[in-house]
Amino acid sequence: MQAASGSGHRLPVWWRGLALRLGYALACLLAAIALTGCATNGKEPDHTIGWSAERLYKEAKEEMDTGNWTQAAKLLEKLEARYPFGVYAQQAQIDIAYVYWKDGSNAQALAAIDRFERLHPNHPNLDYMLYLKGLINFYQESALLASLTKQDPSERDPKGARESFDAFKALVTRFPNSKYAPDARLRLNYLVNSIAMNEVHVARMYLERGAYVAAVNRAQTAVRDFQGTPAVEEALYIMVLAYDKMGMTDLRDDAARVLNLNFPNSKFVAQGFTQEKGPWWKIW
């Protein structure tokens, strides 16, 4: 009787199978809903899907015009990824370098310019890209920062100055009639002075530390490679002092004669390094 009573409460086999299938289906549905919710919360839908290259560029240009550089960069990246060929893609490659720079991403901007140069070595807008490359490196060590910090630009790492110089030099050499060439030439004058003064700054540091041979070598570089710049006067004076410290009187006297010949009223000779000098880098 007990066995019969127990068997009377057992569910039929077909019902148990149906319940298992329904439970599995419900679990799958709940998992799908959970995953959909996570995807929706983690990433917004891309409303630009299906946009043409023209529309993407138009929207990016509007963002640029309002100074929304981050959004402009995203649109230009999408344009180039979806439509890698054609005039809009090339224009996007040009604009995105400027947008990255304005958005504070100098390394990305320079990488974009280098990539453009490799892809389009004869592009009619290459002069602009060289000018932009020069500007980005220029403002990394520019006089604008020096005016705030009161630091001589030549005292900073000259890497940016040299890379800026190379870009502007390539611009004025390859595109002498470019509308960007006149400003590039002005900046080249500044950069020559900056690089020359960096050599002098290092030479003076060596002199103060008693490394006289190194001081002479750096001063000679300034005299040899940057004739006509304000750095030459101080470089010659450093050579005089360094040779004197080493007891090389003949070389000292030769350097002194060159200094007196080219700078007969040199304040270095009269006052040494204590003279007050105006900032040489303010050329604009």
Coordinates of C-alpha atoms in Angstrom, one line a residue:
M1 CA 0.0 0.0 0.0
Q2 CA 2.8 2.4 0.8
A3 CA 4.4 1.6 -2.5
A4 CA 1.2 2.2 -4.3
S5 CA 0.5 5.5 -2.5
G6 CA 4.1 6.8 -3.3
S7 CA 3.7 5.9 -7.0
G8 CA 0.5 7.8 -7.1
H9 CA 2.2 11.2 -6.4
R10 CA 5.1 10.8 -8.9
L11 CA 4.8 13.1 -12.0
P12 CA 4.6 11.6 -15.4
V13 CA 7.8 11.3 -17.4
W14 CA 6.6 13.6 -20.1
W15 CA 5.7 16.3 -17.6
R16 CA 9.1 16.2 -15.9
G17 CA 10.8 16.6 -19.3
L18 CA 8.6 19.6 -20.2
A19 CA 9.4 21.3 -16.9
L20 CA 13.2 20.8 -17.4
R21 CA 12.9 22.3 -20.9
L22 CA 10.9 25.3 -19.7
G23 CA 13.4 25.9 -16.9
Y24 CA 16.3 25.8 -19.3
A25 CA 14.6 28.2 -21.7
L26 CA 13.8 30.6 -18.9
A27 CA 17.4 30.6 -17.7
C28 CA 18.6 31.3 -21.2
L29 CA 16.2 34.2 -21.5
L30 CA 17.2 35.7 -18.2
A31 CA 20.9 35.4 -19.1
A32 CA 20.3 37.1 -22.5
I33 CA 18.4 40.0 -20.8
A34 CA 21.3 40.4 -18.3
L35 CA 23.9 40.5 -21.1
T36 CA 21.8 42.9 -23.1
G37 CA 21.6 45.2 -20.0
C38 CA 25.3 45.1 -19.5
A39 CA 26.0 45.9 -23.1
T40 CA 23.6 48.8 -23.1
N41 CA 25.1 50.2 -19.9
G42 CA 28.7 49.7 -21.0
K43 CA 28.6 51.3 -24.4
E44 CA 26.3 53.7 -26.1
P45 CA 24.9 52.8 -29.5
D46 CA 26.8 54.3 -32.4
H47 CA 24.3 56.7 -34.1
T48 CA 26.8 57.3 -37.0
I49 CA 26.4 53.8 -38.4
G50 CA 25.3 54.1 -42.0
W51 CA 26.5 57.7 -42.4
S52 CA 28.3 58.6 -45.6
A53 CA 31.9 59.9 -45.8
E54 CA 30.5 63.3 -46.6
R55 CA 28.2 63.4 -43.6
L56 CA 30.9 62.2 -41.2
Y57 CA 33.3 64.9 -42.4
K58 CA 30.6 67.5 -42.3
E59 CA 29.8 66.6 -38.7
A60 CA 33.5 66.5 -37.8
K61 CA 34.1 69.9 -39.3
E62 CA 31.2 71.4 -37.2
E63 CA 32.8 69.9 -34.1
M64 CA 36.1 71.5 -35.0
D65 CA 34.5 74.8 -35.6
T66 CA 33.1 74.8 -32.1
G67 CA 36.4 73.6 -30.5
N68 CA 35.0 70.1 -29.6
W69 CA 38.3 68.5 -30.5
T70 CA 37.7 65.1 -28.8
Q71 CA 34.4 64.5 -30.6
A72 CA 35.9 65.8 -33.9
A73 CA 38.7 63.3 -33.5
K74 CA 36.3 60.4 -33.0
L75 CA 34.3 61.3 -36.1
L76 CA 37.5 61.7 -38.2
E77 CA 38.8 58.3 -37.0
K78 CA 35.5 56.7 -38.0
L79 CA 35.6 58.3 -41.4
E80 CA 39.0 57.0 -42.2
A81 CA 38.2 53.6 -40.8
R82 CA 35.0 53.2 -42.8
Y83 CA 36.1 55.0 -46.0
P84 CA 39.9 54.6 -46.2
F85 CA 40.0 55.8 -49.8
G86 CA 39.0 59.1 -51.5
V87 CA 39.3 62.8 -50.9
Y88 CA 37.4 62.7 -47.6
A89 CA 39.8 60.1 -46.1
Q90 CA 42.8 62.3 -47.1
Q91 CA 41.3 65.4 -45.7
A92 CA 40.5 63.5 -42.5
Q93 CA 44.2 62.5 -42.2
I94 CA 45.2 66.1 -42.5
D95 CA 42.6 67.4 -40.1
I96 CA 43.1 64.8 -37.5
A97 CA 46.7 65.8 -36.9
Y98 CA 45.6 69.3 -36.1
V99 CA 42.7 68.0 -34.0
Y100 CA 45.0 65.7 -31.9
W101 CA 47.3 68.7 -31.3
K102 CA 44.5 71.0 -30.2
D103 CA 43.2 68.2 -28.0
G104 CA 46.6 68.0 -26.2
S105 CA 47.7 64.7 -27.8
N106 CA 51.0 65.8 -29.3
A107 CA 52.4 62.3 -29.8
Q108 CA 49.3 61.2 -31.7
A109 CA 49.5 64.4 -33.8
L110 CA 53.1 63.8 -34.8
A111 CA 52.4 60.2 -35.5
A112 CA 49.5 61.2 -37.8
I113 CA 51.8 63.6 -39.7
D114 CA 54.5 61.0 -40.2
R115 CA 51.9 58.6 -41.5
F116 CA 50.5 61.1 -43.9
E117 CA 54.1 61.9 -45.2
R118 CA 54.6 58.2 -45.8
L119 CA 51.3 57.7 -47.6
H120 CA 51.2 60.9 -49.6
P121 CA 54.8 62.1 -50.2
N122 CA 53.7 64.3 -53.1
H123 CA 50.4 65.6 -51.7
P124 CA 49.8 69.3 -52.4
N125 CA 49.1 70.0 -48.7
L126 CA 52.3 68.4 -47.5
D127 CA 53.7 71.9 -46.9
Y128 CA 50.9 72.5 -44.3
M129 CA 51.7 69.1 -42.6
L130 CA 55.4 70.1 -42.4
Y131 CA 54.5 73.4 -41.0
L132 CA 52.2 71.8 -38.4
K133 CA 54.9 69.3 -37.4
G134 CA 57.3 72.2 -36.9
L135 CA 54.7 74.1 -34.8
I136 CA 53.9 71.1 -32.6
N137 CA 57.6 70.6 -31.7
F138 CA 58.2 74.4 -31.5
Y139 CA 55.5 75.0 -28.9
Q140 CA 56.8 72.2 -26.7
E141 CA 59.8 74.4 -25.8
S142 CA 58.6 77.8 -27.0
A143 CA 59.2 81.3 -25.7
L144 CA 55.6 81.4 -24.6
L145 CA 56.4 79.0 -21.9
A146 CA 59.6 80.7 -21.1
S147 CA 57.8 84.0 -20.6
L148 CA 55.7 82.4 -17.9
T149 CA 58.5 80.4 -16.2
K150 CA 61.3 83.0 -16.8
Q151 CA 63.4 80.1 -18.1
D152 CA 65.7 80.5 -21.0
P153 CA 64.4 78.0 -23.7
S154 CA 68.0 76.9 -24.4
E155 CA 68.2 75.4 -20.9
R156 CA 65.6 72.8 -21.8
D157 CA 66.0 69.6 -23.8
P158 CA 66.9 70.6 -27.4
K159 CA 65.3 67.5 -29.0
G160 CA 62.0 69.4 -29.7
A161 CA 63.9 72.4 -31.1
R162 CA 65.9 70.2 -33.4
E163 CA 62.9 68.3 -34.7
S164 CA 61.1 71.6 -35.2
F165 CA 64.1 73.0 -37.0
D166 CA 64.2 70.0 -39.4
A167 CA 60.5 70.3 -40.2
F168 CA 60.6 74.0 -40.9
K169 CA 63.9 73.6 -42.9
A170 CA 62.2 70.9 -45.1
L171 CA 59.2 73.2 -45.6
V172 CA 61.2 76.2 -46.8
T173 CA 63.5 74.0 -48.9
R174 CA 60.9 72.0 -50.6
F175 CA 58.1 74.6 -50.7
P176 CA 59.9 78.0 -50.8
N177 CA 56.8 79.8 -52.1
S178 CA 54.4 78.2 -49.6
K179 CA 52.2 80.6 -47.7
Y180 CA 53.6 79.0 -44.5
A181 CA 57.3 79.7 -45.6
P182 CA 57.6 83.3 -44.3
D183 CA 56.6 82.3 -40.7
A184 CA 58.7 79.2 -40.9
R185 CA 61.8 81.3 -41.7
L186 CA 61.2 83.5 -38.7
R187 CA 60.9 80.4 -36.5
L188 CA 64.0 79.0 -38.0
N189 CA 66.0 82.0 -36.9
Y190 CA 64.7 81.6 -33.3
L191 CA 65.5 77.9 -33.4
V192 CA 69.0 78.4 -34.6
N193 CA 69.6 80.7 -31.7
S194 CA 67.9 78.3 -29.3
I195 CA 70.0 75.4 -30.3
A196 CA 73.2 77.5 -30.3
M197 CA 72.4 78.8 -26.8
N198 CA 71.8 75.3 -25.6
E199 CA 75.4 74.4 -26.6
V200 CA 76.6 77.5 -24.7
H201 CA 74.4 76.6 -21.7
V202 CA 76.0 73.1 -21.5
A203 CA 79.5 74.5 -22.1
R204 CA 79.0 76.9 -19.2
M205 CA 77.8 74.1 -17.0
Y206 CA 80.9 72.1 -17.8
L207 CA 83.1 75.2 -17.0
E208 CA 81.5 75.7 -13.6
R209 CA 82.1 72.0 -12.8
G210 CA 85.7 72.1 -13.8
A211 CA 85.3 69.9 -16.9
Y212 CA 87.3 72.3 -19.1
V213 CA 87.9 70.0 -22.1
A214 CA 84.2 69.3 -22.4
A215 CA 83.4 73.0 -22.0
V216 CA 85.8 73.9 -24.9
N217 CA 84.3 71.2 -27.1
R218 CA 80.7 72.5 -26.6
A219 CA 81.7 76.1 -27.0
Q220 CA 83.6 75.2 -30.2
T221 CA 80.5 73.6 -31.6
A222 CA 78.5 76.8 -31.1
V223 CA 81.2 78.9 -32.7
R224 CA 81.7 76.6 -35.7
D225 CA 78.0 75.7 -36.4
F226 CA 76.1 78.8 -35.4
Q227 CA 78.1 81.8 -36.7
G228 CA 76.2 85.0 -36.5
T229 CA 74.1 84.0 -33.5
P230 CA 74.2 85.7 -30.1
A231 CA 75.6 82.5 -28.6
V232 CA 79.0 82.9 -30.3
E233 CA 80.1 85.8 -28.0
E234 CA 79.6 83.8 -24.8
A235 CA 81.0 80.7 -26.4
L236 CA 84.3 82.5 -27.2
Y237 CA 84.5 83.8 -23.7
I238 CA 84.0 80.3 -22.2
M239 CA 86.8 79.1 -24.4
V240 CA 89.1 81.9 -23.1
L241 CA 88.3 80.9 -19.5
A242 CA 88.6 77.2 -20.0
Y243 CA 91.9 77.4 -21.8
D244 CA 93.2 79.7 -19.1
K245 CA 92.2 77.2 -16.4
M246 CA 94.0 74.4 -18.3
G247 CA 97.2 76.6 -18.6
M248 CA 96.9 76.6 -22.4
T249 CA 98.0 80.2 -22.8
D250 CA 98.5 80.1 -26.6
L251 CA 95.0 78.8 -27.3
R252 CA 93.6 81.2 -24.6
D253 CA 95.2 84.1 -26.4
D254 CA 93.9 83.0 -29.8
A255 CA 90.4 82.7 -28.5
A256 CA 90.7 86.1 -26.8
R257 CA 91.9 87.7 -30.1
V258 CA 88.9 86.2 -32.0
L259 CA 86.5 87.5 -29.3
N260 CA 88.0 91.0 -29.3
L261 CA 88.0 91.1 -33.1
N262 CA 84.3 90.1 -33.4
F263 CA 83.0 91.7 -30.2
P264 CA 85.3 94.6 -29.4
N265 CA 82.8 95.9 -26.7
S266 CA 82.0 92.5 -25.3
K267 CA 80.3 92.9 -21.9
F268 CA 81.6 89.4 -21.0
V269 CA 85.2 90.7 -21.0
A270 CA 84.2 93.7 -18.8
Q271 CA 81.7 92.1 -16.5
G272 CA 82.0 88.3 -16.9
F273 CA 78.8 86.3 -16.4
T274 CA 77.3 88.9 -14.0
Q275 CA 76.1 91.1 -16.8
E276 CA 72.4 91.6 -17.2
K277 CA 71.1 90.4 -20.5
G278 CA 67.7 90.8 -22.1
P279 CA 66.0 87.6 -23.3
W280 CA 67.4 86.8 -26.7
W281 CA 64.5 84.6 -27.7
K282 CA 61.8 87.4 -27.9
I283 CA 61.9 87.8 -31.6
W284 CA 58.1 88.5 -32.3

